[in-house]
Short mmCIF file of C-alpha atoms and ligand atoms in Angstrom, two decimals:
data_model
loop_
_atom_site.label_atom_id
_atom_site.label_comp_id
_atom_site.label_asym_id
_atom_site.label_seq_id
_atom_site.Cartn_x
_atom_site.Cartn_y
_atom_site.Cartn_z
CA UNK T 26 133.40 88.49 164.52
CA UNK T 27 129.70 89.13 164.12
CA UNK T 28 130.29 92.82 163.27
CA UNK T 29 132.77 91.94 160.60
CA UNK T 30 130.31 89.53 158.89
CA UNK T 31 127.70 92.32 158.74
CA UNK T 32 130.25 94.65 157.14
CA UNK T 33 131.09 92.10 154.44
CA UNK T 34 127.41 91.56 153.70
CA UNK T 35 126.87 95.33 153.34
CA UNK T 36 129.85 95.61 150.96
CA UNK T 37 128.51 92.75 148.85
CA UNK T 38 125.16 94.51 148.56
CA UNK T 39 126.87 97.74 147.45
CA UNK T 40 128.93 95.97 144.81
CA UNK T 41 125.86 94.17 143.48
CA UNK T 42 123.81 97.35 143.12
CA UNK T 43 126.80 99.07 141.51
CA UNK T 44 127.00 96.36 138.89
CA UNK T 45 123.31 96.72 138.20
CA UNK T 46 123.70 100.41 137.38
CA UNK T 47 126.68 99.73 135.17
CA UNK T 48 124.75 97.14 133.17
CA UNK T 49 121.96 99.63 132.49
CA UNK T 50 124.29 102.29 131.09
CA UNK T 51 126.06 99.72 128.91
CA UNK T 52 122.82 98.61 127.25
CA UNK T 53 121.85 102.24 126.51
CA UNK T 54 125.19 102.82 124.80
CA UNK T 55 124.75 99.67 122.70
CA UNK T 56 121.42 101.00 121.39
CA UNK T 57 123.06 103.97 119.64
CA UNK T 58 122.35 104.42 115.87
CA UNK T 59 124.21 101.97 113.61
CA UNK T 60 123.69 103.79 110.30
CA UNK T 61 121.55 102.77 107.31
CA UNK T 62 120.82 99.13 106.53
CA UNK T 63 122.85 98.20 103.47
CA UNK T 64 121.36 96.20 100.61
CA UNK T 65 123.78 94.95 97.97
CA UNK T 66 122.41 94.23 94.52
CA UNK T 67 124.37 92.96 91.54
CA UNK T 68 123.41 93.28 87.88
CA UNK T 69 124.92 91.19 85.11
CA UNK T 70 125.08 90.78 81.35
CA UNK T 71 122.04 88.49 81.58
CA UNK T 72 119.89 91.51 82.50
CA UNK T 73 118.94 90.36 85.99
CA UNK T 74 119.08 91.97 89.43
CA UNK T 75 120.33 89.62 92.16
CA UNK T 76 117.59 90.99 94.45
CA UNK T 77 114.06 91.77 93.27
CA UNK T 78 112.24 92.03 96.62
CA UNK T 79 113.21 94.37 99.46
CA UNK T 80 111.28 94.85 102.69
CA UNK T 81 111.60 97.96 104.83
CA UNK T 82 110.03 99.56 107.88
CA UNK T 83 108.36 102.97 107.39
CA UNK T 84 111.05 105.67 107.51
CA UNK T 85 113.90 103.15 107.78
CA UNK T 86 117.35 104.36 106.69
CA UNK T 87 118.36 102.31 103.68
CA UNK T 88 121.50 102.24 101.57
CA UNK T 89 121.36 100.42 98.25
CA UNK T 90 124.65 99.49 96.59
CA UNK T 91 124.42 98.39 92.96
CA UNK T 92 127.35 96.65 91.30
CA UNK T 93 127.51 95.84 87.60
CA UNK T 94 129.33 92.49 87.50
CA UNK T 95 129.04 92.21 83.72
CA UNK T 96 131.78 92.72 81.14
CA UNK T 97 130.01 94.40 78.22
CA UNK T 98 130.46 98.15 77.59
CA UNK T 99 128.18 100.66 79.30
CA UNK T 100 126.75 101.71 75.89
CA UNK T 101 125.34 98.26 75.18
CA UNK T 102 124.78 96.79 78.68
CA UNK T 103 124.68 99.59 81.25
CA UNK T 104 122.56 99.18 84.40
CA UNK T 105 120.96 101.63 86.77
CA UNK T 106 118.52 101.38 89.70
CA UNK T 107 115.49 103.64 89.90
CA UNK T 108 112.97 103.50 92.78
CA UNK T 109 109.56 105.01 91.97
CA UNK T 110 106.62 106.21 94.04
CA UNK T 111 103.85 103.74 94.83
CA UNK T 112 101.26 103.69 92.07
CA UNK T 113 103.65 105.02 89.41
CA UNK T 114 103.02 103.88 85.84
CA UNK T 115 106.27 101.92 85.53
CA UNK T 116 105.80 101.03 81.85
CA UNK T 117 105.18 104.68 80.98
CA UNK T 118 108.26 105.73 82.95
CA UNK T 119 110.34 103.13 81.13
CA UNK T 120 108.99 104.30 77.77
CA UNK T 121 109.95 107.91 78.58
CA UNK T 122 113.41 106.72 79.61
CA UNK T 123 114.04 105.47 76.05
CA UNK T 124 114.42 109.03 74.80
CA UNK T 125 116.56 110.13 77.78
CA UNK T 126 119.92 108.69 76.78
CA UNK T 127 121.73 111.97 77.56
CA UNK T 128 120.66 111.79 81.21
CA UNK T 129 121.52 108.11 81.65
CA UNK T 130 117.97 107.07 80.71
CA UNK T 131 116.49 109.07 83.58
CA UNK T 132 113.57 111.09 82.14
CA UNK T 133 113.89 114.59 83.64
CA UNK T 134 110.21 115.35 83.04
CA UNK T 135 109.24 112.46 85.36
CA UNK T 136 111.78 113.15 88.12
CA UNK T 137 108.85 113.72 90.49
CA UNK T 138 108.12 110.00 90.30
CA UNK T 139 111.59 109.08 91.59
CA UNK T 140 112.25 108.41 95.29
CA UNK T 141 115.90 107.42 94.83
CA UNK T 142 118.17 106.28 92.02
CA UNK T 143 121.67 105.07 91.14
CA UNK T 144 123.15 106.34 87.86
CA UNK T 145 123.92 104.14 84.87
CA UNK T 146 126.95 101.91 85.55
CA UNK T 147 129.42 100.34 83.15
CA UNK T 148 131.11 96.94 83.75
CA UNK T 149 132.81 96.41 87.14
CA UNK T 150 131.43 99.68 88.49
CA UNK T 151 129.44 100.30 91.68
CA UNK T 152 127.09 103.06 92.68
CA UNK T 153 125.08 103.70 95.82
CA UNK T 154 122.24 105.77 97.21
CA UNK T 155 121.03 106.45 100.74
CA UNK T 156 117.41 107.27 101.41
CA UNK T 157 114.64 106.96 103.97
CA UNK T 158 111.98 104.37 103.17
CA UNK T 159 108.59 106.05 102.63
CA UNK T 160 106.40 106.38 105.73
CA UNK T 161 103.36 105.02 103.93
CA UNK T 162 103.10 101.21 103.78
CA UNK T 163 102.85 99.91 100.23
CA UNK T 164 104.66 98.55 97.19
CA UNK T 165 107.29 100.79 95.57
CA UNK T 166 108.54 99.55 92.17
CA UNK T 167 112.14 99.73 91.05
CA UNK T 168 113.67 99.07 87.64
CA UNK T 169 116.64 99.43 85.33
CA UNK T 170 115.75 101.96 82.63
CA UNK T 171 118.41 100.95 80.09
CA UNK T 172 116.47 100.19 76.85
CA UNK T 173 114.71 96.80 76.97
CA UNK T 174 116.04 95.80 80.40
CA UNK T 175 112.72 96.42 82.15
CA UNK T 176 111.00 94.15 79.61
CA UNK T 177 113.74 91.55 80.14
CA UNK T 178 112.91 91.45 83.85
CA UNK T 179 115.19 94.01 85.48
CA UNK T 180 112.57 95.10 87.97
CA UNK T 181 111.53 94.53 91.56
CA UNK T 182 109.53 95.89 94.48
CA UNK T 183 110.40 97.60 97.75
CA UNK T 184 107.65 96.73 100.19
CA UNK T 185 107.15 99.07 103.15
CA UNK T 186 105.30 97.47 106.06
CU1 CU P 13 120.01 97.02 83.11
#
């Protein structure tokens, strides 16, 4: 009787330690990469982005999805999303965009200022871009470069910190 009790106790100890190991491996598997963090922004005929402030960790994988929820034609109310380097002259970039209609108001000469962008979208259209947030903490401006939309307030900031 006494021997049997010892045996049961030993088995219980084995099972307990086995469970402990299993728990550890499960938590490692759960920590596997989940893909980029998705940020959904809408743009409308009132020339507004639904989101104007984005926060990110240095080097974070980000996916921005822009949807034009307006109804007016692309030629009169198109929207894009252009993320620029920290310290860029946003007004100068927007001014250069005015004469870049053929490239969707993306000025080729200033492409070095662009970190990521989504092309000009007509009504009920979506576009997306995946990128790594810059490693350097700071404020990175974004804007819609369709004529007059920046002045109307289609702008925001991605803050890396
Ligand atoms: Cu716009």
